[in-house]
Amino acid sequence: MNPSDITAENSVLALLTICGVIVAVACLIASEIIMNAKKKHYPEGAKIKKPLPVILLQVASAVAAIPLVISIVLKMIDLFTGNRENLISTVKLLGQGFAFSFGIFIFTILFSLPLGLLVASGRMSKIKTISVFFKTYISILRGTPLMLQLLLVYFGPYYLFGVTTGNIQIGPFNYRFIATVIGFSLNYAAYFAEIFRGGIQSMSKGQYEAAQVLGFTKSQTYFKIILPQVVKRVLPSVGNEIITLVKDTSLAQVLAVTEMFTQASALASAQVSVMPFIVAGLFYYLMNLVIETLLGLLEKSMNYYS
Amino acid sequence: MNILEMHDIHKSFNDLAVLKGINLSVAQGEVVAVIGPSGGGKSTLLRCATTLERIDSGKIVIGGTELCNSDDGFIHYCGKKTLGEIRSKFGLVFQNFNLFPHFSVSRNITEALVHVHKKSREEADEICNALLKKMHLAHKANEYPCNLSGGQQQRVSIARALAANPEIIFFDEPTSALDPELTKGVLKVIKDLATEKMTMVIVTHEMSFARDVADRIVFMDGGVIVEEGPAFELVTNPKEERTKKFLAGY
């Protein structure tokens, strides 16, 4: 792209941005006017369902604001890099890294949630030896850096037992990736276990007693009565951990897994620019935005009782 | 025939003796009200009879099946299978309902029928509908407990206790968590059960209700049965000093 193209493009964008902002503001004002007119017919503080024109106006204003967002993003990219061509290849490479990050994330969730439930059960066991064992497990896994644990899982087999791990391969995954997932799962299980324990212990004794006198077995009580209620109670805290996990996947770079953050670091030093980090940040944020939305929907689906 | 027999029940929590040799028999179709001051052991007695607490010594027989005995000086409880049998012979209504909040009203009632008593869904629904009608709650079948008033919730929990067709129902202060206004509906339902000759043991603070509905009243204090007798007589003409003092408060 030569400089004159960029200038022409910029002036078109500037025009679009200005028009867009004016349209967006106009739409918002119009929708407010409609809403106010409607409010007069309702008592104070009543919940009013938005009429279709208002929704359409609000959508229109959002659409009209898109050029503004694009200009801001482009302006920022120009500020940081001065080179838009790099952006495309950066996004592509980071996308590949993101696939790894996502893989770590999904497998960790898949393994650590059930493992956490198991650890929580062990932690609450009436048998002293078992409860002490799991208490120690939680204490150590929460009390030492995740990065250290990852290194230990990766190098431990060789340095402690002389087992070579280089040729271990499960499907498309090499030992680097497997070690990362194992390390993450063990670590997150400790956190999940404490969340689950809190949830299970917050259940009133009466729920157990009611189930008991009705003749439910222990496992029926646990899976039909207790666990469904615990899921609802722990969802916000579990959501917190899930979102943290998305960002923690960046720790996999200590095992040289080519996840997104590793890619971003390499690109940043190659381009002498912070742009790859910003794009990586956007990836993380968008992913968490999706997770937040899903968690919100899940929470809403369980709102039928309180 | 006696549906419930409790013989020389002793129970203590750590060093605190809560039940000091209680004897209580309830005949078929009899309604027994247990009254007395708080901390007198009423609720503990009920919890021992409903397998929620283990007794230290004594003998409990429910519906002809022995729950436990200490004939040789050590307490022996029956095995799992017998325990299950005994649990289907009685129902318990809690002070604070203990409904399952994540189940609809009908599912609260049918869940045990389907998964414990192995009835078909259709059969369970039929039983549930009949019970809800009796509790004047037929229109609430698909609601969740949180959308019901306390009185309605307690009636659901009575329906739940009745679902498996038990031989005896225990009530642990069924109206203590309710507004005075809401107690009426619950007491009415219990009264209806009494006229149907349901065998019931009711721990209660509603003295006039106990007098009107119960056949017999048991007054407990300090872990022993101080006095028992026909309901009307005990309330109007108590013999023991402690009973008189307690009843004077009402």
Coordinates of C-alpha atoms in Angstrom, one line a residue:
Chain A
M1 CA 0.0 0.0 0.0
N2 CA 1.5 3.4 -0.9
P3 CA 1.2 6.4 1.3
S4 CA -1.4 8.2 -1.0
D5 CA -3.7 5.2 -0.7
I6 CA -3.6 5.4 3.0
T7 CA -4.3 9.1 3.0
A8 CA -7.3 8.6 0.7
E9 CA -8.5 5.7 2.8
N10 CA -8.1 7.9 5.9
S11 CA -10.2 10.7 4.6
V12 CA -13.0 8.4 3.6
L13 CA -12.9 6.8 7.1
A14 CA -12.8 10.2 8.7
L15 CA -16.0 11.2 6.8
L16 CA -17.7 8.0 7.8
T17 CA -16.6 8.4 11.4
I18 CA -18.1 11.9 11.6
C19 CA -21.3 10.9 9.9
G20 CA -21.5 7.8 11.9
V21 CA -21.2 9.6 15.2
I22 CA -23.9 12.1 14.2
V23 CA -26.3 9.3 13.2
A24 CA -25.5 7.3 16.3
V25 CA -26.2 10.3 18.6
A26 CA -29.4 11.1 16.7
C27 CA -30.6 7.5 17.0
L28 CA -30.0 7.5 20.7
I29 CA -31.8 10.7 21.3
A30 CA -34.8 9.5 19.2
S31 CA -35.0 6.2 21.1
E32 CA -34.8 8.1 24.4
I33 CA -37.7 10.4 23.2
I34 CA -39.8 7.4 22.3
M35 CA -39.0 5.7 25.6
N36 CA -39.9 8.8 27.6
A37 CA -43.2 9.2 25.8
K38 CA -44.0 5.6 26.6
K39 CA -43.0 6.0 30.3
K40 CA -45.7 8.5 30.8
H41 CA -48.3 5.8 30.5
Y42 CA -46.7 3.6 33.2
P43 CA -46.4 4.1 36.9
E44 CA -43.1 5.2 38.4
G45 CA -40.3 2.6 38.4
A46 CA -42.3 0.1 36.3
K47 CA -40.4 -2.2 34.0
I48 CA -41.2 -1.3 30.4
K49 CA -40.7 -3.6 27.6
K50 CA -38.7 -1.9 24.8
P51 CA -40.8 -1.3 21.7
L52 CA -39.3 -2.5 18.4
P53 CA -38.5 1.0 17.0
V54 CA -36.4 1.7 20.1
I55 CA -34.5 -1.6 19.7
L56 CA -33.9 -0.9 16.0
L57 CA -32.7 2.7 16.8
Q58 CA -30.3 1.4 19.3
V59 CA -29.0 -1.2 17.0
A60 CA -28.7 1.4 14.3
S61 CA -26.7 3.7 16.6
A62 CA -24.4 0.8 17.4
V63 CA -23.8 0.1 13.8
A64 CA -23.2 3.8 13.0
A65 CA -20.6 3.9 15.7
I66 CA -18.5 1.1 14.0
P67 CA -16.4 3.5 11.8
L68 CA -15.5 5.3 15.0
V69 CA -14.3 2.1 16.6
I70 CA -12.4 1.2 13.5
S71 CA -10.7 4.6 13.3
I72 CA -9.7 4.4 16.9
V73 CA -8.2 0.9 16.5
L74 CA -6.4 1.8 13.3
K75 CA -5.1 5.0 14.9
M76 CA -3.8 2.9 17.8
I77 CA -2.2 0.4 15.4
D78 CA -0.5 3.3 13.5
L79 CA 0.7 4.8 16.7
F80 CA 2.3 1.5 17.9
T81 CA 3.5 0.1 14.6
G82 CA 3.1 2.4 11.7
N83 CA 2.6 -0.8 9.7
R84 CA -0.8 -2.3 9.0
E85 CA 0.5 -5.1 6.8
N86 CA 2.2 -6.7 9.8
L87 CA -1.2 -6.9 11.6
I88 CA -2.6 -9.5 9.2
S89 CA 0.2 -11.9 9.6
T90 CA 0.4 -11.3 13.3
V91 CA -3.3 -12.1 13.7
K92 CA -2.8 -15.3 11.7
L93 CA 0.2 -16.4 13.8
L94 CA -1.5 -15.5 17.0
G95 CA -4.6 -17.4 15.8
Q96 CA -2.5 -20.6 15.6
G97 CA -1.1 -19.9 19.1
F98 CA -4.6 -19.3 20.3
A99 CA -5.6 -22.8 19.1
F100 CA -2.9 -24.2 21.5
S101 CA -4.1 -21.9 24.4
F102 CA -7.6 -23.0 23.8
G103 CA -6.6 -26.6 23.8
I104 CA -4.8 -26.2 27.1
F105 CA -7.9 -24.5 28.4
I106 CA -10.5 -27.0 27.3
F107 CA -8.5 -30.1 28.5
T108 CA -7.8 -28.4 31.8
I109 CA -11.4 -27.7 32.4
L110 CA -12.4 -31.2 31.3
F111 CA -9.9 -32.8 33.8
S112 CA -9.8 -30.4 36.7
L113 CA -13.5 -30.0 37.4
P114 CA -14.1 -33.8 38.1
L115 CA -10.7 -34.0 39.8
G116 CA -11.6 -31.1 41.9
L117 CA -14.9 -32.8 43.0
L118 CA -12.9 -35.9 43.9
V119 CA -10.3 -33.8 45.9
A120 CA -13.1 -32.0 47.7
S121 CA -14.7 -35.3 48.6
G122 CA -11.4 -36.6 49.8
R123 CA -10.8 -33.4 51.8
M124 CA -14.2 -33.9 53.5
S125 CA -13.6 -37.6 54.1
K126 CA -14.3 -38.8 57.7
I127 CA -11.2 -41.0 57.4
K128 CA -8.5 -38.9 58.8
T129 CA -5.6 -40.2 56.6
I130 CA -7.5 -39.4 53.4
S131 CA -8.6 -36.0 54.5
V132 CA -5.1 -35.1 55.7
F133 CA -3.7 -36.3 52.4
F134 CA -6.0 -34.1 50.3
K135 CA -5.6 -31.2 52.7
T136 CA -1.8 -31.4 52.1
Y137 CA -2.4 -31.7 48.4
I138 CA -4.5 -28.6 48.3
S139 CA -2.1 -26.7 50.5
I140 CA 1.0 -27.5 48.3
L141 CA -0.7 -27.0 45.0
R142 CA -2.1 -23.6 46.1
G143 CA 1.0 -22.6 47.9
T144 CA 3.6 -23.0 45.2
P145 CA 3.8 -21.2 41.8
L146 CA 2.0 -22.8 39.0
M147 CA 5.0 -22.2 36.8
L148 CA 7.2 -24.3 39.1
Q149 CA 4.6 -27.1 39.1
L150 CA 4.6 -27.1 35.3
L151 CA 8.4 -27.4 35.2
L152 CA 8.2 -30.2 37.7
V153 CA 5.7 -32.2 35.7
Y154 CA 7.7 -31.7 32.5
F155 CA 11.2 -32.3 33.8
G156 CA 10.4 -34.4 36.9
P157 CA 10.0 -37.7 35.1
Y158 CA 13.5 -37.4 33.7
Y159 CA 15.4 -35.9 36.6
L160 CA 13.7 -37.9 39.3
F161 CA 13.2 -41.2 37.7
G162 CA 15.3 -41.1 34.5
V163 CA 12.3 -41.6 32.3
T164 CA 12.7 -39.9 28.9
T165 CA 9.6 -38.2 27.9
G166 CA 10.7 -36.8 24.5
N167 CA 9.1 -39.5 22.4
I168 CA 5.8 -39.6 24.3
Q169 CA 3.0 -38.7 22.0
I170 CA -0.8 -39.1 22.4
G171 CA -2.5 -38.4 19.1
P172 CA -1.4 -34.9 18.0
F173 CA -0.1 -34.0 21.4
N174 CA 3.6 -34.2 22.5
Y175 CA 4.7 -34.4 26.0
R176 CA 5.2 -30.6 26.3
F177 CA 1.5 -30.2 25.7
I178 CA 0.5 -33.2 27.9
A179 CA 2.7 -32.0 30.8
T180 CA 1.1 -28.5 30.5
V181 CA -2.4 -30.0 30.7
I182 CA -1.4 -32.3 33.6
G183 CA 0.2 -29.4 35.5
F184 CA -2.8 -27.1 35.0
S185 CA -5.3 -29.8 35.8
L186 CA -3.6 -30.7 39.1
N187 CA -3.3 -27.1 40.1
Y188 CA -6.8 -26.0 39.2
A189 CA -8.3 -29.1 40.8
A190 CA -6.9 -27.8 44.1
Y191 CA -8.7 -24.4 43.7
F192 CA -11.9 -26.0 42.4
A193 CA -11.9 -28.5 45.3
E194 CA -12.0 -25.7 47.8
I195 CA -14.8 -24.0 46.0
F196 CA -16.8 -27.2 45.8
R197 CA -16.1 -27.9 49.5
G198 CA -17.4 -24.4 50.4
G199 CA -20.5 -25.1 48.3
I200 CA -21.2 -28.5 49.7
Q201 CA -20.7 -27.4 53.3
S202 CA -23.0 -24.4 52.8
M203 CA -25.9 -26.9 52.2
S204 CA -28.2 -27.0 55.2
K205 CA -28.2 -30.2 57.2
G206 CA -32.0 -30.3 56.7
Q207 CA -31.6 -31.2 53.0
Y208 CA -29.6 -34.3 54.0
E209 CA -32.0 -35.2 56.7
A210 CA -35.1 -34.8 54.5
A211 CA -33.5 -37.0 51.9
Q212 CA -32.5 -39.5 54.6
V213 CA -36.0 -40.0 56.1
L214 CA -37.5 -40.2 52.6
G215 CA -35.3 -43.2 52.1
F216 CA -32.8 -41.9 49.5
T217 CA -29.5 -43.7 49.5
K218 CA -26.3 -41.7 50.1
S219 CA -25.4 -41.5 46.4
Q220 CA -29.0 -40.6 45.4
T221 CA -28.9 -37.8 48.0
Y222 CA -25.6 -36.6 46.7
F223 CA -26.3 -36.6 43.0
K224 CA -30.0 -35.7 43.0
I225 CA -30.4 -33.4 45.9
I226 CA -27.0 -31.9 47.0
L227 CA -24.9 -31.6 43.8
P228 CA -27.5 -29.7 41.6
Q229 CA -27.9 -27.1 44.3
V230 CA -24.1 -26.9 44.9
V231 CA -23.6 -26.2 41.1
K232 CA -25.8 -23.2 41.4
R233 CA -24.0 -21.9 44.5
V234 CA -20.5 -22.3 43.2
L235 CA -21.0 -21.1 39.6
P236 CA -19.8 -17.5 40.3
S237 CA -16.6 -18.7 42.0
V238 CA -16.0 -21.4 39.4
G239 CA -16.5 -18.7 36.7
N240 CA -13.8 -16.6 38.3
E241 CA -11.3 -19.5 38.1
I242 CA -12.3 -20.3 34.5
I243 CA -11.6 -16.8 33.5
T244 CA -8.3 -16.8 35.4
L245 CA -7.4 -20.0 33.6
V246 CA -7.8 -18.4 30.2
K247 CA -5.1 -15.9 31.1
D248 CA -3.0 -18.5 33.0
T249 CA -2.6 -20.6 29.8
S250 CA 0.2 -18.0 29.0
L251 CA 2.3 -19.7 31.6
A252 CA 2.7 -22.7 29.2
Q253 CA 5.5 -20.7 27.6
V254 CA 7.9 -21.9 30.2
L255 CA 7.6 -25.3 28.6
A256 CA 8.1 -23.7 25.2
V257 CA 4.6 -24.7 24.1
T258 CA 3.7 -22.5 21.2
E259 CA 0.6 -21.1 22.8
M260 CA -0.5 -17.6 22.0
F261 CA 1.6 -15.7 24.5
T262 CA 4.8 -17.4 23.4
Q263 CA 3.9 -16.4 19.8
A264 CA 3.2 -12.9 20.8
S265 CA 6.6 -12.6 22.6
A266 CA 8.4 -13.9 19.5
L267 CA 6.5 -11.6 17.2
A268 CA 7.0 -8.6 19.4
S269 CA 10.7 -8.9 19.4
A270 CA 10.9 -9.7 15.7
Q271 CA 8.8 -6.6 14.8
V272 CA 10.2 -4.4 17.6
S273 CA 6.6 -3.5 18.4
V274 CA 4.1 -4.1 21.2
M275 CA 1.3 -4.6 18.7
P276 CA 1.4 -8.4 18.9
F277 CA 0.9 -8.1 22.7
I278 CA -2.1 -5.9 22.1
V279 CA -3.6 -8.3 19.6
A280 CA -3.0 -11.2 22.0
G281 CA -4.7 -9.2 24.7
L282 CA -7.7 -8.7 22.5
F283 CA -7.8 -12.5 21.8
Y284 CA -7.7 -13.2 25.6
Y285 CA -10.4 -10.6 26.2
L286 CA -12.7 -11.8 23.5
M287 CA -12.4 -15.3 24.7
N288 CA -13.3 -14.3 28.2
L289 CA -16.1 -12.2 26.9
V290 CA -17.6 -15.3 25.3
I291 CA -17.0 -17.3 28.5
E292 CA -18.6 -14.5 30.6
T293 CA -21.7 -14.6 28.3
L294 CA -22.0 -18.3 28.5
L295 CA -21.6 -18.3 32.3
G296 CA -24.3 -15.6 32.5
L297 CA -26.7 -17.7 30.4
L298 CA -25.9 -20.7 32.6
E299 CA -26.6 -18.7 35.7
K300 CA -29.8 -17.4 34.3
S301 CA -30.9 -20.9 33.4
M302 CA -30.7 -21.9 37.0
N303 CA -32.6 -18.8 38.3
Y304 CA -35.9 -20.6 38.3
Y305 CA -35.5 -21.2 42.1
S306 CA -33.7 -19.2 44.8
Chain B
M1 CA -51.6 -52.6 67.8
N2 CA -48.9 -50.1 68.6
I3 CA -47.4 -48.4 65.7
L4 CA -44.6 -46.9 67.7
E5 CA -42.9 -48.3 70.7
M6 CA -40.1 -46.5 72.5
H7 CA -38.7 -48.2 75.6
D8 CA -36.4 -46.7 78.1
I9 CA -34.7 -44.4 75.7
H10 CA -31.4 -42.8 76.8
K11 CA -29.6 -40.2 74.7
S12 CA -26.9 -37.8 75.5
F13 CA -24.8 -35.3 73.5
N14 CA -21.3 -35.6 74.9
D15 CA -21.9 -35.3 78.6
L16 CA -25.3 -33.7 78.4
A17 CA -28.0 -36.2 79.0
V18 CA -31.0 -35.1 76.9
L19 CA -33.3 -38.2 77.2
K20 CA -33.2 -40.0 80.5
G21 CA -35.3 -43.1 80.1
I22 CA -38.3 -42.3 77.9
N23 CA -41.2 -44.8 77.4
L24 CA -43.7 -43.9 74.7
S25 CA -46.2 -46.1 72.8
V26 CA -48.5 -44.9 70.2
A27 CA -51.4 -47.0 69.1
Q28 CA -52.8 -47.2 65.6
G29 CA -55.0 -44.2 64.8
E30 CA -53.9 -42.4 67.9
V31 CA -52.8 -38.7 67.8
V32 CA -50.2 -37.9 70.4
A33 CA -49.0 -34.3 71.1
V34 CA -45.7 -33.8 72.8
I35 CA -45.5 -30.5 74.7
G36 CA -43.0 -29.0 77.0
P37 CA -40.4 -26.2 77.4
S38 CA -37.5 -25.8 74.9
G39 CA -34.6 -28.0 75.7
G40 CA -36.8 -30.5 77.3
G41 CA -35.9 -33.2 74.8
K42 CA -39.0 -33.2 72.6
S43 CA -37.3 -32.7 69.3
T44 CA -34.5 -35.1 70.2
L45 CA -37.1 -37.8 71.0
L46 CA -38.6 -37.2 67.6
R47 CA -35.2 -37.3 65.9
C48 CA -34.4 -40.6 67.6
A49 CA -37.6 -42.1 66.5
T50 CA -37.0 -41.0 62.9
T51 CA -33.5 -42.4 62.7
L52 CA -31.9 -38.9 62.5
E53 CA -30.1 -39.5 65.9
R54 CA -28.8 -42.7 67.3
I55 CA -29.9 -43.5 70.9
D56 CA -27.4 -44.7 73.5
S57 CA -29.6 -47.3 75.0
G58 CA -33.2 -48.5 74.8
K59 CA -35.5 -50.1 72.3
I60 CA -37.5 -48.6 69.3
V61 CA -40.0 -50.6 67.3
I62 CA -41.8 -48.9 64.4
G63 CA -44.8 -50.6 62.7
G64 CA -43.7 -54.0 64.2
T65 CA -40.2 -53.8 62.9
E66 CA -37.4 -53.3 65.4
L67 CA -35.1 -50.3 64.7
C68 CA -32.8 -50.9 67.6
N69 CA -32.4 -52.6 71.0
S70 CA -29.9 -52.7 73.9
D71 CA -31.1 -56.0 75.4
D72 CA -27.6 -57.1 76.1
G73 CA -26.5 -53.8 77.4
F74 CA -25.0 -52.5 74.1
I75 CA -27.0 -50.6 71.5
H76 CA -27.7 -52.6 68.2
Y77 CA -29.2 -51.0 65.2
C78 CA -30.8 -52.9 62.4
G79 CA -29.1 -53.4 59.1
K80 CA -29.4 -51.2 56.0
K81 CA -32.2 -53.2 54.4
T82 CA -34.4 -53.1 57.6
L83 CA -33.6 -49.5 58.0
G84 CA -35.0 -48.8 54.5
E85 CA -38.1 -50.7 55.4
I86 CA -38.6 -48.7 58.6
R87 CA -38.0 -45.4 56.8
S88 CA -40.9 -46.2 54.5
K89 CA -43.2 -46.8 57.5
F90 CA -43.0 -43.3 58.8
G91 CA -43.1 -39.7 57.5
L92 CA -41.5 -36.7 59.1
V93 CA -42.5 -33.1 58.8
F94 CA -39.8 -30.6 59.7
Q95 CA -40.1 -27.3 61.4
N96 CA -38.5 -25.5 58.5
F97 CA -40.0 -27.7 55.8
N98 CA -36.7 -28.8 54.2
L99 CA -38.3 -29.0 50.8
F100 CA -35.9 -29.5 47.9
P101 CA -35.7 -26.0 46.3
H102 CA -34.5 -27.1 42.9
F103 CA -37.5 -29.4 42.5
S104 CA -41.0 -28.3 41.6
V105 CA -43.7 -29.0 44.1
S106 CA -44.8 -32.2 42.3
R107 CA -41.3 -33.4 41.9
N108 CA -40.7 -32.9 45.7
I109 CA -43.5 -35.3 46.3
T110 CA -42.8 -37.8 43.5
E111 CA -39.0 -38.1 43.6
A112 CA -38.9 -40.5 46.4
L113 CA -41.8 -42.5 45.1
V114 CA -40.0 -43.0 41.8
H115 CA -36.5 -43.5 43.0
V116 CA -36.9 -45.1 46.4
H117 CA -40.3 -46.9 46.1
K118 CA -39.8 -47.7 42.4
K119 CA -43.2 -46.6 41.3
S120 CA -43.8 -45.5 37.7
R121 CA -43.9 -41.8 36.9
E122 CA -47.6 -42.1 36.1
E123 CA -48.5 -43.8 39.4
A124 CA -46.4 -41.3 41.3
D125 CA -48.1 -38.4 39.6
E126 CA -51.5 -39.8 40.4
I127 CA -50.6 -40.1 44.1
C128 CA -49.1 -36.6 44.0
N129 CA -52.2 -35.0 42.4
A130 CA -54.5 -36.6 44.9
L131 CA -52.3 -35.4 47.8
L132 CA -52.1 -31.9 46.5
K133 CA -55.8 -31.7 46.1
K134 CA -56.2 -32.8 49.7
M135 CA -53.7 -30.0 50.7
H136 CA -55.7 -27.5 48.7
L137 CA -52.6 -27.0 46.5
A138 CA -53.6 -28.6 43.2
H139 CA -53.0 -25.3 41.4
K140 CA -49.4 -25.1 42.7
A141 CA -48.1 -28.5 41.3
N142 CA -45.6 -26.9 38.9
E143 CA -44.5 -24.0 41.1
Y144 CA -41.2 -24.0 42.9
P145 CA -41.1 -23.9 46.7
C146 CA -39.5 -20.4 46.7
N147 CA -42.7 -19.1 45.1
L148 CA -44.9 -20.5 47.9
S149 CA -45.9 -19.0 51.2
G150 CA -44.6 -20.7 54.4
G151 CA -47.9 -22.3 55.0
Q152 CA -48.1 -23.7 51.5
Q153 CA -44.6 -25.0 51.7
Q154 CA -45.4 -26.8 55.0
R155 CA -48.4 -28.4 53.4
V156 CA -46.3 -29.5 50.5
S157 CA -43.9 -31.1 53.0
I158 CA -46.8 -32.8 54.7
A159 CA -47.9 -34.2 51.3
R160 CA -44.3 -35.3 50.7
A161 CA -44.3 -37.2 54.1
L162 CA -47.7 -38.8 53.2
A163 CA -46.7 -39.8 49.7
A164 CA -45.3 -43.3 50.5
N165 CA -48.4 -44.1 52.5
P166 CA -46.6 -44.3 55.9
E167 CA -48.1 -45.9 59.0
I168 CA -47.2 -42.9 61.2
I169 CA -46.3 -39.3 60.7
F170 CA -44.1 -37.3 63.0
F171 CA -44.4 -33.5 63.1
D172 CA -41.6 -31.5 64.6
E173 CA -43.1 -28.1 65.5
P174 CA -44.8 -27.8 62.1
T175 CA -46.1 -24.3 62.7
S176 CA -43.2 -22.7 64.6
A177 CA -41.6 -21.2 61.5
L178 CA -44.9 -19.7 60.3
D179 CA -46.8 -16.4 60.7
P180 CA -49.8 -16.9 63.0
E181 CA -52.0 -16.3 60.0
L182 CA -50.4 -19.1 58.0
T183 CA -50.6 -21.7 60.8
K184 CA -54.3 -22.1 60.4
G185 CA -54.2 -23.8 57.0
V186 CA -51.5 -26.2 58.2
L187 CA -53.3 -27.0 61.5
K188 CA -56.5 -27.6 59.5
V189 CA -54.7 -30.1 57.3
I190 CA -53.3 -32.0 60.3
K191 CA -56.8 -32.0 61.9
D192 CA -58.2 -33.5 58.7
L193 CA -55.6 -36.2 58.9
A194 CA -56.6 -36.9 62.5
T195 CA -60.2 -37.4 61.5
E196 CA -59.1 -39.9 59.0
K197 CA -57.4 -41.8 61.8
M198 CA -53.9 -41.2 60.7
T199 CA -51.4 -42.1 63.4
M200 CA -49.5 -39.0 64.4
V201 CA -46.9 -37.7 66.9
I202 CA -46.9 -34.0 67.0
V203 CA -44.3 -31.9 68.8
T204 CA -46.0 -28.5 69.2
H205 CA -46.4 -25.3 71.1
E206 CA -50.0 -24.8 69.9
M207 CA -51.7 -25.7 73.1
S208 CA -55.3 -25.3 72.0
F209 CA -54.5 -27.2 68.9
A210 CA -53.0 -30.1 71.0
R211 CA -56.0 -30.0 73.2
D212 CA -58.5 -30.2 70.4
V213 CA -56.8 -32.6 68.0
A214 CA -54.7 -34.9 70.1
D215 CA -56.0 -38.0 71.9
R216 CA -53.2 -37.9 74.3
I217 CA -50.7 -35.3 75.5
V218 CA -47.3 -36.0 76.7
F219 CA -45.6 -33.3 78.8
M220 CA -41.8 -33.5 78.7
D221 CA -39.2 -31.6 80.7
G222 CA -35.6 -32.2 81.6
G223 CA -35.4 -35.3 79.5
V224 CA -38.2 -37.2 81.1
I225 CA -41.9 -37.5 80.6
V226 CA -43.3 -35.6 83.5
E227 CA -47.0 -36.3 82.9
E228 CA -49.2 -37.8 80.2
G229 CA -52.9 -38.3 79.8
P230 CA -56.0 -37.7 77.7
A231 CA -55.5 -34.4 76.0
F232 CA -58.4 -32.4 77.4
E233 CA -57.8 -33.6 80.9
L234 CA -54.1 -32.9 80.9
V235 CA -54.6 -29.3 79.7
T236 CA -57.6 -28.4 81.9
N237 CA -56.6 -30.4 85.0
P238 CA -52.8 -31.1 85.2
K239 CA -51.6 -33.0 88.2
E240 CA -47.9 -32.3 88.3
E241 CA -46.6 -28.9 89.6
R242 CA -44.3 -28.5 86.6
T243 CA -47.1 -29.1 84.1
K244 CA -49.3 -26.6 85.9
K245 CA -46.5 -24.0 85.8
F246 CA -45.8 -24.6 82.1
L247 CA -49.5 -24.5 81.1
A248 CA -50.0 -21.3 83.1
G249 CA -47.7 -19.6 80.6
Y250 CA -50.4 -20.2 77.8

